[in-house]
Amino acid sequence: MTSGNERAQHWLLPAAAGVASVALGTGVGELTAAMLAPASSPFVVVGSLLIDLAPPWAKDAAIALFGTADKAALLVGIGIVLLAVAGAAGVLEVPRPPLGRLLIGLLGVVGVVAAATRANATMLAFAPSAVAAISAVLALQFLVRRLPVAPATSPAPARSLAPATSRRTDAATRGAGAGASPEASFDPGSGAADAATVSPATVDRRRFLGWAGGAVAVGAVAALGGYLLQAGSRAVTAIRDTITLPRPTATAPVPAAAELGIDGLAPVITPNAQFYRIDTALAVPAVDPSDWSLRIHGMVEREVTLTWDELLALPLDESVTTLACVSNEVGGGLIGNAVWLGYPIRELIARAAPSADADMVLSRSVDGFTASTPLAVLEDDRDAILAVGMNGEPLPPEHGFPVRMVVPGLYGYVSATKWVVDLEVTRFDRATAYWTDRGWSERGPIKLSSRIDVPRGGQSLTAGPVTVAGVAWRQHVGIDRVEVQVDDGAWQPATLATAISIDTWVQWHYEWDAPAGTHTLRVRATGADGEVQTSRVQGVVPDGATGLHERSVEVR
Ligand SMILES: Nc1nc2c(c(=O)[nH]1)N[C@H]1C(S)=C(S)[C@@H](COP(=O)(O)O)O[C@H]1N2
Ligand SMILES: [Mo]
C-alpha cells in the first residue's frame, strides 16, 4: 500500500529476525546455565559485571529510583538493551553480512568475560554465554535466509491459493480491518487481499514469521526448562535460608595471631564463596533437610538411622579443619580452611557397634558418589564429623547441604562426602569407592606441603625489603618449620603465624632483602613429626602431588 509501510518492512522483519534469534539464544543460554553453571546465567553475570563497573553515583541513583527493586530494574534494563542490539543485528545482517552475526558474537564475548571475571566462576562459567551466542548466530543465519524477498513496488501479481491457506487469509484480513494484528500491520498487501488470493510475498512473510515465532518458542521452552531444572535447588535454598543452627556446645576460637593479614596471602579462614569446590555432581543435589536421614549399616551389631532433627538435637561442636583435594597441584588452590559445626562420627559408629574385622566405612552421597575411609580414622579422637555448618552458616548447597563429612588428615576423595546419606561399615577388601575405582589410591592421607602466595608469579618488585608469604599444612600432624630458599642459596627460616591446630594450615612469612635481578623463591615445610617436605616431583595421580613450590620474580 504505502511506501511508509514498505520502508518499515525493510527493517521490521530483519529486526524481528534479530530479536527472535537472540530470544532463542538467551533461552538456550539459561538452560545451559541451569545444567552446567547455575551461577553463570548470562543475565546474572552481565548484571553483576555492571554492578561492579558502575560508579558510586550510578548505584546511588539506581537505589534512589528503584529502591530494593534496583536489581530487577537492572535485569529489565539489560533485557531492553539486549532487544535493541538484537534488532540492530538483524537489520545489519541483511545488507552487510556477517555484521549482524558479529554483533551477536560480541554480546557473547561480553557474557563470557563477565562470567569469567565473577568471584564464583567455575571452569564452565563461559559455557552459558558461549552457547547462547552460538545458537543465536546460527538462528540469525537461518532466519535471514528465510526473509521474504523485498516486495515489488507495484502490486504483486495475485496468486490463487489452496483452500487450506484461505483460513489464514481471512484472519489476516480481519486483523487488518480491526487494526489489531501485529502481523497485519507489517503487511502492506493484506487490506487489499481478496479472501481467496494472496501475494507470494505475503506467503513468504507468513512463513518467515512462523519460523521466527518458532525460534522465540524454542527459546521460551529452553528458558522454562532451565527454570524448572533449578526449581528444586531454589526450594532448598529457600529452606536453607530459614535454618538457624544450634549454638555450638564447644567453640573453636581462632587466635588473632593466626591471621598475618598480608595482602595477597590466603586468609587463614577461607570464606565460603572462595572455598574451592570439587565434585562429580553436574547439578548440585537438592536435599530437603526434612527428607534427609543417614543410615549406618553393614558390619554392625545394630543399624542406626539419624534424621535431621535428631542430628540437630545432639550436642554440636565447632572445629577448624583444612580440606584438601588430591588433585591439588603443588602450589595449587584446591585447598581451604573452614570452621565446621558438626557431630563426631565416632559417636554414631559406636552406637552401631562395628564388628571387629571391619576396617572401612563406605560413605555414600544422595547422588551416588562414594568414599572409602579407614574405620580407625573415624574412631580415633580427631574431629571427624558429620558437618552441618560452615563458617557460621548452614553448609552452602554446593558444599554438601544439609550434611557432609569432614575428616582431618585425609584428602576429600576418601573422606569428605557431601550430601551424605549412608555409611556402610565394611572392609577395604570387600568394597571400593568412586575414585578408587578410577585408579586413585585406596588410602589418601594429605601430604605435607607448602605454598607461596606473595609475591605473585611474574610480579615486578623493587630492590629492598620484600615480604614473601604463604601457607603450609600437614593435617593432623602439624607444621614445625617453614624455610625459604632464594635461587640456590641456603634455606632461611620463615616466621610462622600461630597455628589454629594441627588440623589446619598455618600462615608464614619471610622478610627478604631483595637484590635486583631475576630470582627464584622456593619454600619447604617440616612437619611436627620431623618429616621434611620432599623436593621429589610427583603428579597428583594416584595419591597426591609432591615437590617444592617455586615462584620466579623480577626485582628492579
Ligand atoms: N557427593 C560428593 N562428595 C564429594 C565429592 C563428590 O564428587 N561428590 N568430591 C570429594 C572431593 S574429591 C573433594 S576434594 C571434596 C571437596 O569438597 P568441597 O567442594 O566442599 O571443597 O569433596 C568430596 N566430597
Ligand atoms: Mo578431591
XYZ file of C-alpha atoms and ligand atoms in Angstrom:
581
model
C 0.000 0.000 0.000
C 2.002 2.956 1.237
C 5.695 3.491 0.792
C 5.960 4.096 4.555
C 4.782 0.559 5.206
C 7.250 -0.786 2.687
C 10.101 1.086 4.276
C 9.011 -0.261 7.642
C 9.057 -3.746 6.235
C 12.660 -3.262 5.138
C 13.787 -3.142 8.732
C 10.901 -4.560 10.744
C 11.239 -8.135 9.534
C 15.063 -8.189 9.743
C 14.792 -6.666 13.222
C 12.284 -9.398 14.095
C 14.824 -11.975 12.837
C 17.439 -10.478 15.167
C 15.113 -10.376 18.158
C 13.851 -13.930 17.582
C 17.423 -15.250 17.216
C 18.556 -13.596 20.415
C 15.413 -14.803 22.203
C 16.308 -18.350 21.167
C 19.942 -17.885 22.196
C 19.019 -16.378 25.550
C 16.671 -19.232 26.391
C 19.225 -21.857 25.376
C 21.846 -19.953 27.428
C 19.639 -20.046 30.521
C 19.094 -23.789 30.071
C 22.847 -24.316 29.664
C 23.438 -22.304 32.825
C 20.911 -24.383 34.756
C 22.653 -27.579 33.631
C 26.328 -26.617 33.744
C 26.938 -23.393 35.643
C 23.963 -22.058 37.611
C 25.921 -19.048 38.831
C 26.838 -18.076 35.267
C 23.481 -17.288 33.690
C 24.290 -14.690 31.005
C 21.817 -12.225 32.544
C 23.164 -12.645 36.034
C 26.850 -12.353 35.121
C 26.358 -9.306 32.901
C 24.243 -7.697 35.619
C 26.876 -8.470 38.204
C 29.637 -7.076 35.950
C 27.645 -3.855 35.511
C 27.199 -3.596 39.271
C 30.982 -3.954 39.682
C 31.704 -1.377 36.980
C 29.040 1.137 37.980
C 30.417 4.317 39.548
C 29.068 5.005 43.046
C 26.735 7.789 41.818
C 25.053 5.366 39.409
C 24.470 2.880 42.236
C 23.043 5.607 44.461
C 20.809 6.817 41.635
C 19.586 3.272 40.915
C 18.778 2.684 44.584
C 17.071 6.091 44.848
C 14.987 5.358 41.739
C 14.124 1.708 42.210
C 14.802 1.017 45.903
C 15.095 -2.696 46.625
C 13.832 -3.400 43.089
C 17.132 -1.986 41.769
C 18.369 -5.450 40.776
C 15.140 -6.305 38.957
C 15.324 -2.920 37.219
C 18.885 -3.718 36.174
C 17.830 -7.044 34.657
C 14.941 -5.386 32.816
C 17.372 -2.730 31.573
C 19.758 -5.416 30.306
C 16.800 -7.077 28.571
C 15.852 -3.838 26.809
C 19.426 -3.188 25.640
C 19.660 -6.814 24.526
C 16.465 -6.479 22.453
C 17.701 -3.262 20.857
C 21.081 -4.782 19.959
C 19.312 -7.924 18.696
C 17.070 -5.857 16.424
C 20.077 -3.906 15.162
C 21.911 -7.173 14.475
C 19.022 -8.364 12.308
C 18.845 -5.079 10.410
C 22.638 -5.064 9.860
C 22.850 -8.683 8.817
C 20.694 -8.265 5.691
C 22.706 -5.645 3.791
C 26.081 -6.352 5.429
C 26.544 -9.998 6.400
C 28.095 -11.083 8.681
C 27.937 -7.802 10.653
C 24.762 -8.823 12.483
C 26.219 -12.175 13.487
C 29.408 -10.435 14.586
C 27.363 -8.088 16.747
C 25.704 -11.090 18.429
C 29.127 -12.701 18.788
C 30.246 -9.548 20.577
C 27.315 -9.916 23.011
C 28.557 -13.452 23.639
C 32.076 -12.189 24.338
C 30.682 -9.670 26.841
C 28.843 -12.544 28.561
C 31.909 -14.798 28.614
C 34.140 -12.039 30.009
C 31.511 -11.154 32.608
C 31.200 -14.825 33.606
C 34.944 -15.426 33.772
C 35.554 -12.396 35.985
C 32.983 -13.324 38.663
C 34.427 -14.441 42.004
C 32.363 -17.646 41.937
C 33.307 -18.509 38.344
C 33.698 -22.217 37.690
C 35.579 -23.888 34.839
C 32.326 -23.963 32.847
C 31.390 -20.345 33.558
C 31.991 -19.396 29.924
C 29.573 -22.060 28.613
C 26.133 -20.408 29.022
C 27.107 -17.194 27.231
C 29.095 -19.039 24.572
C 26.272 -21.487 23.857
C 23.758 -18.604 23.860
C 25.772 -16.610 21.318
C 26.462 -19.581 19.056
C 22.806 -20.607 18.936
C 21.695 -17.009 18.315
C 24.216 -16.654 15.471
C 23.004 -19.880 13.854
C 19.372 -18.842 14.294
C 20.048 -15.458 12.715
C 21.752 -17.053 9.754
C 18.774 -19.392 9.368
C 16.097 -16.697 9.725
C 17.747 -14.141 7.456
C 17.789 -16.715 4.657
C 14.044 -17.042 5.100
C 13.240 -13.332 4.991
C 10.732 -12.588 2.243
C 12.338 -11.013 -0.805
C 11.636 -7.264 -0.761
C 8.148 -6.779 -2.243
C 7.827 -5.132 -5.643
C 6.694 -1.501 -5.506
C 3.863 -2.254 -7.920
C 1.202 -4.613 -6.561
C 2.484 -8.179 -6.813
C 0.543 -10.471 -9.144
C -2.159 -12.106 -7.105
C -1.916 -15.845 -6.780
C -4.670 -18.272 -6.030
C -4.016 -20.461 -3.028
C -5.115 -23.856 -1.914
C -8.206 -23.824 0.338
C -6.076 -24.726 3.341
C -4.471 -21.276 3.391
C -7.641 -19.269 2.844
C -8.435 -19.523 6.552
C -5.221 -17.658 7.366
C -6.049 -15.084 4.731
C -9.422 -14.483 6.401
C -7.714 -13.984 9.695
C -5.228 -11.555 8.182
C -7.983 -9.609 6.520
C -9.973 -9.401 9.728
C -6.863 -8.378 11.603
C -6.148 -5.616 9.134
C -9.713 -4.434 9.398
C -9.559 -4.331 13.188
C -6.059 -2.826 13.036
C -5.155 -5.070 15.956
C -2.991 -7.810 14.480
C 0.709 -7.020 14.610
C 1.146 -9.307 11.637
C -1.333 -7.258 9.640
C 0.481 -4.051 10.440
C 3.639 -5.452 8.794
C 1.508 -6.389 5.810
C 1.120 -3.774 3.104
C -0.989 -6.084 0.983
C -3.463 -7.629 3.396
C -6.043 -4.873 3.289
C -6.316 -5.276 -0.460
C -6.133 -9.063 -0.493
C -9.106 -10.897 -1.728
C -10.351 -13.576 0.667
C -9.232 -16.279 -1.754
C -5.968 -14.875 -3.161
C -2.723 -13.714 -1.601
C 0.590 -12.463 -2.980
C 3.716 -14.694 -2.885
C 5.414 -12.005 -0.766
C 2.658 -12.427 1.812
C 3.121 -16.187 1.839
C 6.897 -15.764 2.291
C 6.333 -13.280 5.049
C 3.957 -15.556 6.917
C 6.326 -18.442 6.529
C 9.127 -16.256 7.868
C 7.035 -15.127 10.815
C 6.267 -18.776 11.506
C 9.995 -19.574 11.688
C 10.699 -16.505 13.794
C 7.844 -17.395 16.145
C 9.249 -20.924 16.299
C 12.653 -19.541 17.338
C 11.052 -17.498 20.119
C 9.107 -20.580 21.220
C 12.262 -22.714 21.350
C 13.916 -20.004 23.457
C 10.926 -19.844 25.787
C 10.755 -23.626 26.213
C 14.518 -23.794 26.901
C 14.288 -20.989 29.451
C 11.319 -22.703 31.119
C 13.271 -25.961 31.156
C 16.167 -24.200 32.872
C 13.797 -22.638 35.374
C 12.183 -25.998 36.195
C 15.569 -27.725 36.442
C 16.536 -25.295 39.155
C 13.199 -25.325 40.930
C 14.443 -27.977 43.367
C 17.585 -26.087 44.230
C 15.660 -22.824 44.617
C 13.263 -24.511 47.028
C 16.144 -25.958 49.042
C 17.947 -22.616 49.072
C 14.789 -21.053 50.470
C 14.620 -23.723 53.184
C 18.325 -23.245 53.941
C 17.746 -19.521 54.421
C 15.253 -20.229 57.215
C 17.585 -22.517 59.184
C 19.193 -21.305 62.379
C 21.846 -23.730 63.507
C 22.089 -24.567 67.210
C 24.823 -22.865 69.191
C 27.952 -25.000 69.447
C 28.487 -26.690 72.793
C 32.208 -26.163 72.253
C 33.555 -23.336 70.139
C 36.826 -23.380 68.230
C 38.407 -19.979 68.779
C 40.683 -18.752 66.011
C 43.598 -16.931 67.681
C 44.091 -13.420 66.297
C 47.758 -14.252 65.715
C 46.741 -16.987 63.245
C 45.993 -14.295 60.651
C 49.004 -12.340 59.390
C 46.751 -10.082 57.319
C 49.252 -9.798 54.473
C 47.804 -8.524 51.216
C 47.581 -11.350 48.689
C 48.077 -14.100 51.289
C 45.191 -16.595 51.548
C 43.136 -15.700 54.654
C 43.545 -18.287 57.416
C 39.794 -18.963 57.295
C 38.595 -19.320 53.711
C 35.286 -17.517 53.104
C 32.600 -19.894 51.791
C 32.331 -18.063 48.473
C 36.069 -18.569 47.877
C 36.226 -22.160 49.061
C 37.267 -24.499 46.247
C 34.540 -26.824 45.022
C 35.213 -30.282 43.621
C 32.570 -32.910 42.938
C 31.092 -35.073 40.235
C 27.626 -33.511 40.515
C 26.505 -31.921 37.234
C 23.676 -30.194 39.062
C 24.026 -29.513 42.788
C 21.871 -32.107 44.575
C 18.827 -30.502 46.187
C 18.246 -32.227 49.527
C 15.411 -31.043 51.762
C 16.620 -31.498 55.355
C 13.205 -32.775 56.413
C 13.659 -35.635 53.918
C 17.259 -36.235 54.948
C 18.338 -39.187 57.014
C 21.568 -41.064 57.485
C 21.677 -44.815 57.682
C 24.600 -46.618 59.315
C 24.647 -50.289 58.448
C 26.789 -53.151 57.159
C 29.161 -54.947 59.533
C 27.476 -53.581 62.653
C 25.618 -55.016 65.589
C 22.678 -52.657 65.137
C 21.668 -50.390 62.318
C 21.394 -46.726 63.180
C 19.309 -44.117 61.403
C 19.502 -40.446 62.144
C 17.140 -37.716 60.949
C 17.947 -34.017 60.549
C 16.002 -33.103 63.701
C 17.764 -35.834 65.672
C 21.154 -34.630 64.419
C 20.443 -31.003 65.348
C 19.289 -32.106 68.806
C 22.702 -33.668 69.508
C 25.450 -31.540 71.086
C 27.266 -29.997 68.109
C 30.851 -28.772 68.313
C 32.875 -26.367 66.250
C 36.175 -27.496 64.795
C 38.568 -25.948 62.312
C 39.796 -28.287 59.591
C 41.695 -27.694 56.361
C 40.221 -29.688 53.457
C 42.413 -30.510 50.501
C 41.831 -32.201 47.174
C 44.137 -34.959 45.966
C 44.078 -33.205 42.585
C 45.736 -30.126 44.062
C 48.995 -29.485 42.204
C 51.971 -28.216 44.186
C 51.171 -24.531 44.746
C 47.532 -25.010 43.672
C 44.297 -23.637 45.088
C 42.269 -26.810 45.740
C 42.605 -26.375 49.475
C 40.646 -24.342 52.001
C 40.198 -23.953 55.730
C 36.852 -23.503 57.461
C 35.188 -23.527 60.852
C 32.845 -26.502 60.740
C 29.929 -27.285 63.041
C 29.103 -30.930 63.466
C 28.773 -34.101 65.453
C 31.548 -36.694 65.898
C 31.102 -39.652 63.552
C 32.885 -41.708 66.207
C 29.817 -41.489 68.479
C 27.447 -42.717 65.779
C 29.767 -45.566 64.801
C 29.949 -46.553 68.457
C 26.145 -46.688 68.633
C 26.135 -49.077 65.664
C 28.902 -51.222 67.216
C 31.064 -52.327 64.255
C 32.290 -55.895 64.134
C 35.939 -56.464 64.987
C 37.011 -57.378 61.456
C 35.571 -54.250 59.777
C 38.239 -51.767 58.652
C 36.491 -49.263 56.364
C 33.432 -47.030 56.152
C 31.983 -46.508 52.691
C 30.118 -43.219 52.750
C 27.593 -42.542 50.013
C 26.031 -39.298 48.893
C 22.497 -38.830 47.653
C 23.835 -38.705 44.067
C 25.740 -41.973 44.345
C 29.288 -40.687 44.956
C 31.182 -42.889 47.414
C 34.310 -42.540 49.532
C 36.188 -45.223 51.467
C 37.521 -44.030 54.818
C 39.578 -46.175 57.200
C 37.338 -47.076 60.155
C 40.203 -46.372 62.563
C 40.371 -42.720 61.444
C 36.658 -42.308 62.165
C 37.031 -43.931 65.585
C 40.087 -42.086 66.933
C 39.943 -38.777 68.772
C 40.275 -36.417 65.790
C 37.395 -34.169 64.745
C 35.933 -36.466 62.070
C 32.422 -35.055 61.923
C 29.079 -35.032 60.232
C 29.115 -31.329 59.465
C 26.009 -29.152 59.180
C 27.666 -25.726 59.418
C 30.487 -23.992 57.566
C 31.883 -20.678 58.781
C 28.778 -19.866 60.811
C 26.192 -20.782 58.163
C 24.384 -23.952 57.177
C 26.530 -25.735 54.574
C 26.236 -23.975 51.223
C 24.351 -26.249 48.759
C 27.494 -26.834 46.669
C 29.449 -27.796 49.781
C 27.028 -30.548 50.762
C 23.865 -29.081 52.317
C 22.407 -30.311 54.572
C 25.077 -32.748 55.845
C 28.593 -33.722 54.772
C 31.608 -35.460 56.252
C 34.766 -33.621 57.282
C 37.761 -35.708 58.322
C 41.059 -34.055 59.297
C 44.108 -35.545 57.596
C 42.575 -37.256 54.563
C 42.089 -35.943 51.029
C 38.456 -35.180 50.166
C 38.032 -38.116 47.784
C 38.439 -40.621 50.626
C 36.632 -38.739 53.355
C 34.662 -35.565 52.678
C 31.411 -36.936 51.206
C 28.930 -34.131 50.622
C 25.136 -34.652 50.721
C 25.965 -37.798 52.696
C 23.065 -40.184 53.361
C 24.617 -43.591 54.007
C 27.539 -45.067 55.948
C 28.267 -48.705 55.295
C 30.714 -50.337 57.684
C 32.707 -52.797 55.603
C 36.244 -53.836 54.619
C 38.751 -52.484 52.067
C 38.923 -55.959 50.509
C 35.154 -56.059 50.030
C 34.217 -52.669 48.657
C 35.717 -49.857 46.602
C 34.734 -46.237 46.108
C 34.141 -43.769 43.273
C 37.731 -42.575 42.757
C 39.483 -45.726 43.919
C 37.615 -47.466 41.097
C 39.226 -44.948 38.745
C 42.880 -45.500 39.535
C 43.314 -43.368 42.645
C 44.920 -44.789 45.735
C 42.853 -46.698 48.288
C 44.433 -44.631 51.089
C 44.631 -40.872 50.852
C 46.432 -39.167 53.738
C 47.094 -35.499 52.891
C 50.746 -34.927 52.056
C 52.932 -32.368 53.797
C 53.072 -29.307 51.559
C 53.543 -25.555 51.408
C 52.696 -22.736 49.035
C 53.977 -19.230 48.239
C 51.096 -16.751 47.853
C 53.061 -13.478 47.689
C 54.784 -12.130 45.764
C 52.684 -13.252 42.796
C 54.480 -15.039 39.941
C 55.916 -12.647 37.396
C 55.250 -9.683 39.704
C 57.839 -6.925 39.285
C 59.362 -5.767 42.533
C 61.712 -3.013 43.603
C 65.016 -3.927 45.236
C 64.902 -3.746 49.023
C 62.614 -5.337 51.621
C 60.009 -7.699 50.106
C 57.537 -9.803 52.090
C 57.339 -13.431 50.977
C 54.340 -15.238 52.483
C 52.199 -18.311 52.112
C 50.646 -21.294 53.843
C 51.897 -24.728 54.909
C 49.978 -27.797 56.061
C 50.331 -31.286 57.422
C 46.858 -32.090 58.723
C 46.646 -33.959 61.995
C 50.414 -33.747 62.483
C 51.100 -30.031 62.378
C 53.884 -27.849 60.972
C 57.116 -27.208 62.870
C 59.118 -25.152 60.424
C 58.923 -23.375 57.076
C 62.015 -22.321 55.147
C 62.563 -20.183 52.076
C 65.340 -20.540 49.559
C 66.321 -17.759 47.150
C 67.920 -19.121 43.957
C 70.462 -21.695 45.120
C 71.186 -20.022 48.447
C 70.897 -21.520 51.909
C 67.455 -22.339 53.335
C 66.332 -19.439 55.535
C 63.809 -19.849 58.343
C 60.430 -18.184 57.772
C 58.295 -16.938 60.658
C 55.166 -18.975 61.384
C 51.860 -17.414 62.407
C 50.117 -19.048 65.364
C 48.636 -22.369 64.227
C 44.922 -22.806 64.945
C 45.526 -26.533 65.450
C 47.426 -29.439 63.933
C 44.427 -29.971 61.631
C 44.736 -26.607 59.904
C 47.169 -24.921 57.605
C 49.415 -22.247 59.051
C 50.457 -18.954 57.504
C 54.142 -17.999 57.270
C 56.171 -15.018 56.115
C 59.780 -14.254 55.315
C 61.210 -10.758 55.036
C 63.535 -10.771 52.084
C 66.106 -8.097 51.275
C 65.696 -8.479 47.526
C 68.636 -7.650 45.249
C 67.969 -6.576 41.637
C 67.707 -9.341 39.065
C 65.541 -12.350 38.281
C 65.186 -14.690 41.238
C 63.518 -17.959 42.109
C 61.856 -18.279 45.506
C 61.284 -21.772 46.858
C 59.504 -22.961 50.019
C 59.661 -26.146 52.054
C 57.933 -27.142 55.269
C 58.819 -29.576 58.027
C 56.129 -31.469 59.898
C 55.842 -31.724 63.670
C 56.975 -35.326 63.211
C 60.270 -34.160 61.650
C 59.292 -35.050 58.090
C 60.846 -32.598 55.638
C 58.799 -31.759 52.528
C 60.350 -33.663 49.666
C 61.652 -31.992 46.517
C 60.856 -35.154 44.548
C 58.311 -34.162 41.917
C 55.258 -36.404 41.671
C 51.976 -35.703 39.883
C 48.583 -35.822 41.575
C 47.775 -39.412 40.496
C 47.397 -41.727 42.386
C 47.725 -40.238 45.881
C 48.641 -36.547 45.688
C 51.392 -34.328 44.291
C 54.819 -33.752 45.844
C 57.596 -31.305 45.094
C 58.500 -27.798 46.185
C 56.563 -24.703 45.174
C 58.621 -22.064 43.374
C 57.982 -18.516 42.252
C 60.067 -16.608 39.755
C 60.221 -12.852 40.358
C 61.800 -9.843 38.711
C 63.460 -7.308 41.021
C 64.419 -3.885 39.634
N 28.903 -36.186 46.988
C 30.182 -35.888 46.717
N 31.009 -35.572 47.729
C 32.298 -35.260 47.479
C 32.806 -35.283 46.167
C 31.918 -35.630 45.119
O 32.281 -35.676 43.935
N 30.608 -35.913 45.437
N 34.111 -34.958 45.940
C 35.049 -35.064 47.043
C 36.310 -34.412 46.774
S 37.300 -35.143 45.604
C 36.727 -33.317 47.460
S 38.292 -32.718 47.270
C 35.829 -32.622 48.396
C 35.710 -31.160 48.056
O 34.819 -30.519 48.919
P 34.380 -29.042 48.628
O 33.808 -29.000 47.244
O 33.410 -28.650 49.667
O 35.641 -28.192 48.688
O 34.540 -33.166 48.387
C 34.482 -34.568 48.357
N 33.104 -34.957 48.525
Mo 39.241 -34.074 45.607
